[in-house]
Amino acid sequence: MMGKSYILTIDQSTSGTKALLFDQSGSILGKTALDHKQQYPQPGWVEHDPMEIYGNVLQAVQRVLQETGTSPEQLAALTVTNQRETAVVWDRETGLPVYNAIVWQCRRTAALCEELKLKGKEPVIQEKTGLVLDPYFSASKFRWILDHAEAEAESNAGRRRAEGRLLAGTMDSWLLWKLTGGKVHATDYTNASRTSLFNIHTLQWDQELIELFGVQGLQLPEVKSSNEVYGWTADPALFDGRVPVTGVIGDSQAALFGQLCHAPGMAKATYGTGTSVMMNIGPVLAAQPGNGLVTAVAWGLDGKVDYALEGIIHCTGDCMRWVRDQLGLFTDYAEAEKQAASLGDNEGVYVVPAFVGLGAPYWSPQARAAVMGLSRRSDKRHVIRAALESIAYQVRDTVELMEAESGIRLRELRADGGAADNRFLMQFQADLLQASVKKPVMTELSALGSAYIGGLTVGFWSSKEQLLTLSREPVMYVPAMDKGLTERYYGGWKTAVSAVIS
């Protein structure tokens, strides 16, 4: 490893793309972030431009290397973590997407999923994949892209499909293909397991599922462990030089690894555009959970996988963005925290952020958002506070479901993601859960987890035990609110959700 001083990590999320440079202490030497456009062609539809995103990857990498004075020769590895489920289909020969990426939030395939449910297909899908049948996951999105492209005569999608030219994958696969100059079409176990096409028992693409969703002829990526070398950088627009690409892992699982939740029973919540609550359950696949939890592959290392229970919350940070951008009630998140904390009580005001339906434990794709309980004395502070509180309520919903399904009482939640910086939210979360919440000093946990895996792969770090020595003392939040008050708040939330669902 002489002269190889850094790990370069690409963190491609729902809202933007970051390039981060980690040193051997696990510290961030430099970081660049670029947002991409959120496209909403119709209500409930969400798209991203894959070419714009890859352009942002190139810019972010070049900027962080330039700003830190780092050369490609100093990079031990380039690693990738990404928004999961978002579906991309592109032409092998032209290198161009046949349609925009359909984002995990997008609900356009609700009718297709409902049709499959009516045909009685949900049990086989859930048994094989660990996932509920929902538009959230990639398979129905691939099908929609195929149907849309083939409906356009000039696209020749049917012919390209028959010729094996149409490549499909989640965002990691798209970036890998571009970064390696079109030489590698691959994904890792975590991303594959979010498509509804991957059998988590056999750890292979499942032909029955491929036919069930009607995506035959799509070229699916090779599935690899996260700690394999996937290939080498080969795009001159990125930089000159060959750097191994490894540490490929979906963002929520990357955060679980970065939070050092390496043992069964350890749990974390990643507060992003949506929120993933995930608990490590080890190498043995448990009985299929119900009530909206899914079984996820926590990670695949050396050809073996660990599993996790996951609860998926569609809209958390995105709700705060709506309050900021659409309602104009605050300008920055520090102001939002101050406004929320200035109230002694929520005064019965609730925001149910069902902008794209509700995820776990409700799984109600048709639900729509609402603000409830407003009175003449309500002002913007009440709406801001209610939006923040809605994040914590949804996490409690999910944690309670996990406890019931797993039989494990969560004594502590590890928090990461942008909203974990909000002290009001983290304290309210601890109060609601009646459990401690630990927030690491390092906030870029998805990127760190990817960097850790990539670093272990190339010998930048020697062992998981060494990683434990790199972690810093976290910020701790302990319950401080009267339990009777928290139950009153939570009861009001359940009433508000019931009104939206009904």
Coordinates of C-alpha atoms in Angstrom, one line a residue:
M1 CA 0.0 0.0 0.0
M2 CA 3.0 2.3 -0.3
G3 CA 1.9 5.7 -1.6
K4 CA -1.8 4.7 -1.5
S5 CA -3.0 7.2 1.1
Y6 CA -6.8 7.6 0.4
I7 CA -10.1 5.9 -0.4
L8 CA -12.3 7.9 -2.8
T9 CA -16.0 7.2 -2.3
I10 CA -18.9 8.1 -4.5
D11 CA -22.1 8.5 -2.6
Q12 CA -24.9 8.8 -5.1
S13 CA -28.1 9.6 -3.2
T14 CA -31.7 10.5 -4.1
S15 CA -31.0 14.2 -3.8
G16 CA -27.4 14.5 -5.1
T17 CA -24.0 13.1 -5.5
K18 CA -21.0 13.4 -3.2
A19 CA -17.4 12.5 -3.7
L20 CA -15.5 12.0 -0.4
L21 CA -11.8 11.4 0.3
F22 CA -11.1 9.3 3.4
D23 CA -7.7 8.9 5.0
Q24 CA -6.4 5.9 7.1
S25 CA -7.9 7.3 10.3
G26 CA -11.4 7.1 8.7
S27 CA -11.5 10.9 8.6
I28 CA -12.8 12.9 5.6
L29 CA -10.0 14.8 4.0
G30 CA -12.3 16.4 1.4
K31 CA -15.9 16.4 0.2
T32 CA -17.8 17.8 -2.8
A33 CA -21.6 17.6 -3.2
L34 CA -23.7 18.4 -6.3
D35 CA -27.5 18.2 -6.4
H36 CA -29.4 16.9 -9.5
K37 CA -32.8 17.8 -10.8
Q38 CA -35.9 16.1 -9.3
Q39 CA -38.4 15.5 -12.1
Y40 CA -42.1 15.1 -11.4
P41 CA -43.8 14.4 -14.8
Q42 CA -47.1 13.5 -13.1
P43 CA -48.4 13.4 -9.5
G44 CA -46.7 10.5 -7.7
W45 CA -44.1 10.1 -10.4
V46 CA -40.4 10.8 -9.7
E47 CA -37.5 10.6 -12.2
H48 CA -33.8 11.4 -12.4
D49 CA -31.6 11.9 -15.5
P50 CA -28.8 9.2 -15.4
M51 CA -26.6 11.2 -17.7
E52 CA -26.9 14.3 -15.4
I53 CA -26.0 12.1 -12.4
Y54 CA -23.0 10.6 -14.1
G55 CA -21.9 14.1 -15.1
N56 CA -22.2 15.2 -11.5
V57 CA -20.0 12.1 -10.5
L58 CA -17.3 13.3 -12.9
Q59 CA -17.5 16.9 -11.6
A60 CA -17.6 15.9 -7.9
V61 CA -14.6 13.6 -8.2
Q62 CA -12.5 16.1 -10.1
R63 CA -13.3 18.9 -7.7
V64 CA -12.5 16.9 -4.5
L65 CA -9.2 15.7 -6.0
Q66 CA -8.3 19.2 -7.1
E67 CA -9.4 20.9 -3.8
T68 CA -7.3 18.4 -1.7
G69 CA -4.3 18.3 -4.1
T70 CA -4.7 14.5 -4.6
S71 CA -3.6 12.6 -7.6
P72 CA -5.2 9.3 -8.8
E73 CA -1.9 7.5 -8.0
Q74 CA -2.6 8.2 -4.3
L75 CA -6.0 6.4 -4.4
A76 CA -6.1 2.9 -2.9
A77 CA -9.6 2.3 -4.2
L78 CA -12.7 4.0 -5.6
T79 CA -15.9 2.8 -3.8
V80 CA -19.6 3.3 -4.6
T81 CA -22.7 3.6 -2.4
N82 CA -26.0 4.5 -3.9
Q83 CA -29.7 5.2 -3.6
R84 CA -31.3 1.7 -3.9
E85 CA -34.2 0.5 -6.0
T86 CA -34.0 3.4 -8.5
A87 CA -34.2 1.7 -11.9
V88 CA -32.0 2.4 -15.0
V89 CA -32.2 0.7 -18.4
W90 CA -29.6 1.7 -21.1
D91 CA -28.4 0.6 -24.5
R92 CA -25.1 -1.4 -24.4
E93 CA -24.0 0.0 -27.8
T94 CA -24.9 3.7 -27.5
G95 CA -24.3 4.0 -23.8
L96 CA -27.5 6.0 -23.4
P97 CA -30.4 5.4 -21.1
V98 CA -33.6 4.4 -23.0
Y99 CA -35.6 6.4 -20.4
N100 CA -35.0 8.5 -17.3
A101 CA -34.2 6.6 -14.1
I102 CA -37.4 5.8 -12.3
V103 CA -36.8 6.7 -8.6
W104 CA -37.6 4.4 -5.7
Q105 CA -40.2 7.0 -4.5
C106 CA -42.2 6.8 -7.8
R107 CA -45.6 5.2 -7.6
R108 CA -46.5 5.0 -11.3
T109 CA -46.4 1.2 -11.2
A110 CA -49.0 0.9 -8.4
A111 CA -51.6 -0.5 -10.8
L112 CA -49.2 -3.2 -12.1
C113 CA -48.4 -4.3 -8.5
E114 CA -52.0 -4.3 -7.6
E115 CA -52.7 -6.5 -10.7
L116 CA -50.1 -9.0 -9.5
K117 CA -51.6 -9.0 -6.0
L118 CA -55.0 -9.8 -7.5
K119 CA -53.5 -12.7 -9.4
G120 CA -52.2 -14.1 -6.1
K121 CA -48.5 -13.5 -6.9
E122 CA -47.5 -11.6 -3.7
P123 CA -46.8 -14.7 -1.5
V124 CA -44.2 -16.2 -4.0
I125 CA -42.6 -12.8 -4.5
Q126 CA -42.3 -12.2 -0.7
E127 CA -41.1 -15.8 0.0
K128 CA -38.3 -15.6 -2.7
T129 CA -37.2 -12.0 -2.2
G130 CA -38.1 -11.1 1.4
L131 CA -39.9 -8.0 0.0
V132 CA -43.5 -6.9 -0.1
L133 CA -45.0 -6.4 -3.6
D134 CA -44.8 -2.7 -3.9
P135 CA -43.9 0.0 -6.6
Y136 CA -41.0 0.9 -4.3
F137 CA -38.8 -1.9 -5.7
S138 CA -37.2 -2.0 -9.1
A139 CA -38.9 -4.9 -11.0
S140 CA -42.1 -3.1 -11.9
K141 CA -40.1 0.0 -12.8
F142 CA -38.0 -2.0 -15.3
R143 CA -41.3 -3.4 -16.8
W144 CA -42.7 0.2 -17.1
I145 CA -39.6 1.4 -18.9
L146 CA -39.7 -1.5 -21.3
D147 CA -43.4 -1.0 -22.0
H148 CA -42.9 2.7 -22.5
A149 CA -39.9 2.4 -24.8
E150 CA -41.4 -0.3 -26.9
A151 CA -44.5 1.8 -27.4
E152 CA -42.4 4.4 -29.2
A153 CA -41.8 3.1 -32.7
E154 CA -38.6 5.1 -33.2
S155 CA -36.9 3.6 -30.1
N156 CA -36.6 0.1 -31.6
A157 CA -36.6 -1.1 -28.0
G158 CA -38.2 -4.5 -28.8
R159 CA -35.4 -5.2 -31.3
R160 CA -32.7 -4.0 -28.9
R161 CA -34.2 -6.1 -26.2
A162 CA -34.2 -9.2 -28.4
E163 CA -30.6 -8.5 -29.4
G164 CA -29.5 -8.3 -25.7
R165 CA -28.6 -4.7 -26.0
L166 CA -30.7 -3.4 -23.1
L167 CA -28.8 -3.5 -19.8
A168 CA -30.7 -3.0 -16.6
G169 CA -29.6 -2.2 -13.1
T170 CA -29.9 0.0 -10.1
M171 CA -27.8 3.2 -9.9
D172 CA -24.6 1.4 -8.8
S173 CA -24.7 -0.7 -12.0
W174 CA -25.1 2.3 -14.2
L175 CA -22.2 4.1 -12.5
L176 CA -20.0 1.0 -12.6
W177 CA -20.6 0.6 -16.3
K178 CA -19.7 4.2 -16.9
L179 CA -16.7 4.4 -14.6
T180 CA -15.2 1.2 -16.2
G181 CA -15.7 2.4 -19.7
G182 CA -18.5 0.0 -20.4
K183 CA -16.4 -3.1 -19.4
V184 CA -18.3 -4.0 -16.2
H185 CA -22.1 -4.7 -15.8
A186 CA -22.4 -5.8 -12.2
T187 CA -24.1 -5.1 -8.9
D188 CA -23.7 -6.3 -5.3
Y189 CA -25.9 -8.5 -3.2
T190 CA -27.6 -5.6 -1.4
N191 CA -28.7 -3.8 -4.5
A192 CA -29.7 -7.0 -6.3
S193 CA -31.9 -7.9 -3.3
R194 CA -33.9 -4.7 -3.7
T195 CA -35.1 -5.4 -7.2
S196 CA -37.8 -8.1 -6.5
L197 CA -36.0 -10.2 -9.1
F198 CA -33.3 -11.7 -6.8
N199 CA -33.8 -14.9 -4.8
I200 CA -32.3 -14.3 -1.3
H201 CA -32.2 -18.0 -0.6
T202 CA -30.3 -19.1 -3.7
L203 CA -28.5 -15.7 -4.1
Q204 CA -29.3 -15.7 -7.8
W205 CA -31.6 -13.9 -10.3
D206 CA -34.8 -15.9 -10.3
Q207 CA -36.3 -16.8 -13.7
E208 CA -39.8 -17.2 -12.3
L209 CA -39.7 -13.7 -11.0
I210 CA -38.2 -12.3 -14.2
E211 CA -41.1 -13.9 -16.1
L212 CA -43.7 -12.8 -13.6
F213 CA -42.7 -9.2 -14.0
G214 CA -42.4 -9.5 -17.7
V215 CA -38.8 -8.4 -18.0
Q216 CA -37.4 -11.3 -20.1
G217 CA -34.6 -10.1 -22.4
L218 CA -33.3 -7.4 -20.1
Q219 CA -29.6 -8.1 -19.4
L220 CA -29.3 -8.1 -15.6
P221 CA -26.0 -7.4 -13.9
E222 CA -23.6 -10.0 -12.5
V223 CA -24.0 -10.1 -8.7
K224 CA -20.9 -9.9 -6.6
S225 CA -19.8 -9.5 -3.0
S226 CA -19.2 -5.9 -1.9
N227 CA -15.6 -6.7 -1.1
E228 CA -14.6 -7.9 -4.6
V229 CA -12.7 -5.7 -7.1
Y230 CA -15.4 -5.0 -9.7
G231 CA -13.0 -3.6 -12.3
W232 CA -10.8 -0.6 -12.9
T233 CA -11.5 3.0 -13.7
A234 CA -11.3 3.5 -17.5
D235 CA -13.1 6.7 -18.3
P236 CA -10.6 9.4 -19.4
A237 CA -13.3 12.0 -18.5
L238 CA -12.9 10.9 -14.9
F239 CA -9.1 11.0 -14.6
D240 CA -6.0 9.4 -16.1
G241 CA -5.1 6.2 -14.2
R242 CA -6.5 2.8 -13.3
V243 CA -7.9 2.7 -9.8
P244 CA -9.7 -0.5 -8.5
V245 CA -13.5 -0.1 -8.0
T246 CA -14.8 -2.0 -5.0
G247 CA -16.9 -1.4 -1.8
V248 CA -20.1 -1.4 -3.8
I249 CA -23.1 -1.4 -1.5
G250 CA -26.6 0.2 -1.2
D251 CA -26.7 3.3 1.0
S252 CA -28.7 2.0 3.9
Q253 CA -26.7 -1.2 4.2
A254 CA -23.5 0.9 3.9
A255 CA -24.7 3.0 6.8
L256 CA -25.3 -0.2 8.9
F257 CA -21.7 -1.3 8.2
G258 CA -20.4 2.2 8.8
Q259 CA -22.3 2.4 12.1
L260 CA -20.3 -0.8 13.1
C261 CA -23.6 -2.8 13.5
H262 CA -21.7 -5.9 12.6
A263 CA -23.5 -8.2 15.2
P264 CA -27.1 -9.5 15.2
G265 CA -29.5 -7.3 17.1
M266 CA -27.7 -4.0 16.4
A267 CA -29.8 -1.4 14.6
K268 CA -29.6 2.0 12.9
A269 CA -31.8 4.5 11.3
T270 CA -30.6 6.5 8.2
Y271 CA -32.5 9.8 8.1
G272 CA -32.5 10.9 4.5
T273 CA -35.0 11.8 1.8
G274 CA -36.8 8.7 3.2
T275 CA -35.7 6.8 6.2
S276 CA -34.4 3.2 6.5
V277 CA -34.6 1.5 9.9
M278 CA -32.5 -1.6 9.8
M279 CA -31.5 -4.3 12.3
N280 CA -28.8 -6.9 11.7
I281 CA -30.1 -10.5 12.2
G282 CA -26.9 -12.4 11.2
P283 CA -26.3 -15.1 8.6
V284 CA -29.4 -17.2 9.2
L285 CA -32.5 -16.1 7.3
A286 CA -35.4 -15.7 9.8
A287 CA -39.0 -16.6 9.1
Q288 CA -40.5 -14.0 6.7
P289 CA -41.8 -11.0 8.6
G290 CA -45.2 -9.6 8.0
N291 CA -46.9 -6.2 8.5
G292 CA -44.7 -4.3 6.1
L293 CA -41.2 -5.2 7.2
V294 CA -38.9 -6.6 4.6
T295 CA -35.9 -9.0 4.9
A296 CA -32.8 -7.4 3.4
V297 CA -29.4 -8.6 2.6
A298 CA -27.3 -6.6 5.0
W299 CA -24.1 -7.2 2.9
G300 CA -22.3 -9.9 1.0
L301 CA -18.7 -10.4 1.9
D302 CA -16.5 -13.2 0.5
G303 CA -19.5 -14.8 -1.2
K304 CA -21.5 -15.1 2.1
V305 CA -24.3 -12.8 3.2
D306 CA -25.7 -11.5 6.5
Y307 CA -29.4 -10.5 6.6
A308 CA -31.3 -7.7 8.2
L309 CA -34.8 -6.7 8.9
E310 CA -35.7 -3.4 7.4
G311 CA -38.6 -0.9 7.7
I312 CA -38.9 1.5 4.8
I313 CA -40.3 5.0 5.4
H314 CA -41.1 6.8 2.2
C315 CA -41.0 10.5 3.2
T316 CA -39.0 12.0 6.0
G317 CA -36.4 14.5 5.0
D318 CA -38.4 15.1 1.8
C319 CA -41.2 16.4 4.0
M320 CA -39.0 19.0 5.5
R321 CA -37.9 20.0 2.0
W322 CA -41.6 20.4 1.0
V323 CA -42.2 22.6 4.1
R324 CA -39.1 24.7 3.1
D325 CA -39.5 24.9 -0.7
Q326 CA -43.2 24.6 -1.4
L327 CA -44.6 26.3 1.8
G328 CA -41.6 28.6 2.3
L329 CA -41.8 28.4 6.1
F330 CA -38.1 28.3 6.7
T331 CA -34.8 28.9 4.8
D332 CA -32.3 26.5 6.5
Y333 CA -32.5 23.5 8.8
A334 CA -30.9 25.3 11.7
E335 CA -33.8 27.8 11.6
A336 CA -36.3 24.9 11.4
E337 CA -34.8 23.3 14.6
K338 CA -35.0 26.7 16.4
Q339 CA -38.6 27.3 15.4
A340 CA -39.7 23.8 16.5
A341 CA -37.9 24.0 19.8
S342 CA -39.5 27.4 20.6
L343 CA -42.9 25.6 21.2
G344 CA -43.5 23.9 24.5
D345 CA -46.1 21.6 22.9
N346 CA -47.3 20.5 19.5
E347 CA -50.8 21.6 20.4
G348 CA -52.4 18.8 18.5
V349 CA -50.9 19.6 15.1
Y350 CA -49.8 16.7 12.9
V351 CA -48.3 16.4 9.5
V352 CA -48.8 13.0 7.8
P353 CA -46.3 13.1 4.9
A354 CA -48.0 10.6 2.6
F355 CA -46.9 12.4 -0.5
V356 CA -46.2 9.1 -2.3
G357 CA -48.2 6.9 0.0
L358 CA -47.1 5.3 3.2
G359 CA -44.4 2.7 3.7
A360 CA -43.9 0.4 6.7
P361 CA -45.9 -0.6 8.7
Y362 CA -48.9 0.7 6.7
W363 CA -47.9 0.0 3.0
S364 CA -50.7 2.2 1.7
P365 CA -49.6 3.4 -1.7
Q366 CA -52.9 5.3 -2.3
A367 CA -52.7 7.4 0.9
R368 CA -52.1 11.2 0.5
A369 CA -50.5 13.8 2.7
A370 CA -52.4 15.9 5.2
V371 CA -51.8 18.6 7.9
M372 CA -54.3 18.1 10.8
G373 CA -55.3 19.7 14.0
L374 CA -54.7 23.4 13.0
S375 CA -56.4 26.0 15.2
R376 CA -56.6 29.8 15.0
R377 CA -53.5 30.0 17.2
S378 CA -51.4 27.8 14.9
D379 CA -48.5 29.4 13.0
K380 CA -45.6 28.2 10.9
R381 CA -43.8 26.9 14.0
H382 CA -46.5 24.3 14.6
V383 CA -46.3 23.1 11.0
I384 CA -42.5 22.9 11.1
R385 CA -42.5 21.1 14.4
A386 CA -45.2 18.7 13.2
A387 CA -43.2 17.9 10.1
L388 CA -40.1 17.1 12.2
E389 CA -42.1 15.1 14.7
S390 CA -43.6 13.0 11.8
I391 CA -40.1 11.6 11.1
A392 CA -39.8 10.4 14.7
Y393 CA -43.3 9.0 14.8
Q394 CA -42.7 6.9 11.6
V395 CA -39.4 5.6 13.1
R396 CA -41.2 4.5 16.2
D397 CA -43.9 2.8 14.1
T398 CA -41.2 0.8 12.5
V399 CA -39.1 0.0 15.6
E400 CA -42.2 -1.3 17.4
L401 CA -43.0 -3.6 14.4
M402 CA -39.4 -4.9 14.4
E403 CA -39.5 -5.6 18.1
A404 CA -42.8 -7.6 17.6
E405 CA -41.5 -9.5 14.6
S406 CA -38.0 -10.3 16.0
G407 CA -38.6 -10.7 19.7
I408 CA -35.6 -8.4 20.3
R409 CA -36.0 -5.2 22.4
L410 CA -34.0 -2.4 20.9
R411 CA -32.3 -0.7 23.8
E412 CA -30.4 1.7 21.5
L413 CA -30.8 3.2 18.1
R414 CA -27.8 4.5 16.1
A415 CA -28.7 7.4 13.9
D416 CA -27.2 8.8 10.8
G417 CA -28.1 10.8 7.7
G418 CA -28.7 14.6 7.3
A419 CA -31.7 14.9 9.7
A420 CA -29.7 13.3 12.5
D421 CA -27.9 16.6 12.9
N422 CA -31.2 18.1 14.1
R423 CA -31.0 18.0 17.9
F424 CA -34.7 18.6 18.4
L425 CA -35.5 15.6 16.3
M426 CA -33.0 13.3 17.9
Q427 CA -34.1 14.2 21.4
F428 CA -37.8 13.8 20.4
Q429 CA -36.8 10.4 18.9
A430 CA -35.2 9.2 22.1
D431 CA -38.3 10.4 24.1
L432 CA -40.7 8.6 21.7
L433 CA -38.7 5.4 21.8
Q434 CA -37.9 5.6 25.5
A435 CA -34.5 4.4 24.5
S436 CA -31.1 6.1 23.9
V437 CA -30.2 7.4 20.5
K438 CA -26.5 7.5 19.5
K439 CA -25.4 9.8 16.7
P440 CA -21.8 9.4 15.6
V441 CA -19.7 12.5 15.1
M442 CA -19.2 11.3 11.6
T443 CA -22.4 12.0 9.7
E444 CA -21.4 10.5 6.3
L445 CA -22.1 6.9 7.4
S446 CA -23.2 5.5 4.1
A447 CA -20.0 6.7 2.5
L448 CA -17.9 5.6 5.4
G449 CA -19.4 2.1 5.3
S450 CA -18.6 1.8 1.6
A451 CA -15.1 3.1 2.2
Y452 CA -14.6 0.7 5.1
I453 CA -15.5 -2.3 2.9
G454 CA -13.4 -1.1 0.0
G455 CA -10.5 -0.4 2.3
L456 CA -10.6 -3.8 3.8
T457 CA -10.7 -5.3 0.3
V458 CA -7.5 -3.7 -0.9
G459 CA -5.7 -3.9 2.5
F460 CA -6.0 -0.2 3.3
W461 CA -7.3 -1.4 6.7
S462 CA -6.5 -4.9 8.1
S463 CA -9.6 -6.0 9.9
K464 CA -13.0 -5.1 11.3
E465 CA -11.4 -4.9 14.7
Q466 CA -9.1 -2.1 13.4
L467 CA -12.3 -0.3 12.3
L468 CA -13.5 -0.3 15.9
T469 CA -10.4 1.7 16.9
L470 CA -11.2 4.4 14.4
S471 CA -14.7 5.3 15.7
R472 CA -15.1 8.5 17.8
E473 CA -17.3 9.1 20.9
P474 CA -20.9 9.6 19.6
V475 CA -23.4 12.2 20.7
M476 CA -25.9 10.5 23.1
Y477 CA -29.6 11.4 23.5
V478 CA -31.4 9.8 26.4
P479 CA -35.2 9.9 27.1
A480 CA -36.1 13.1 29.1
M481 CA -39.9 13.6 28.4
D482 CA -42.6 12.2 30.6
K483 CA -43.8 8.9 29.2
G484 CA -47.4 9.9 29.6
L485 CA -46.8 12.9 27.3
T486 CA -45.0 10.9 24.7
E487 CA -47.9 8.4 24.6
R488 CA -50.3 11.3 24.2
Y489 CA -48.3 12.6 21.2
Y490 CA -48.0 9.2 19.7
G491 CA -51.7 8.5 20.1
G492 CA -52.5 11.7 18.2
W493 CA -50.2 10.5 15.4
K494 CA -51.9 7.2 15.1
T495 CA -55.3 9.0 14.9
A496 CA -54.0 11.3 12.2
V497 CA -52.6 8.3 10.1
S498 CA -55.9 6.4 10.5
A499 CA -57.7 9.4 9.0
V500 CA -55.4 9.6 6.0
I501 CA -55.6 5.8 5.3
S502 CA -59.4 5.7 5.6

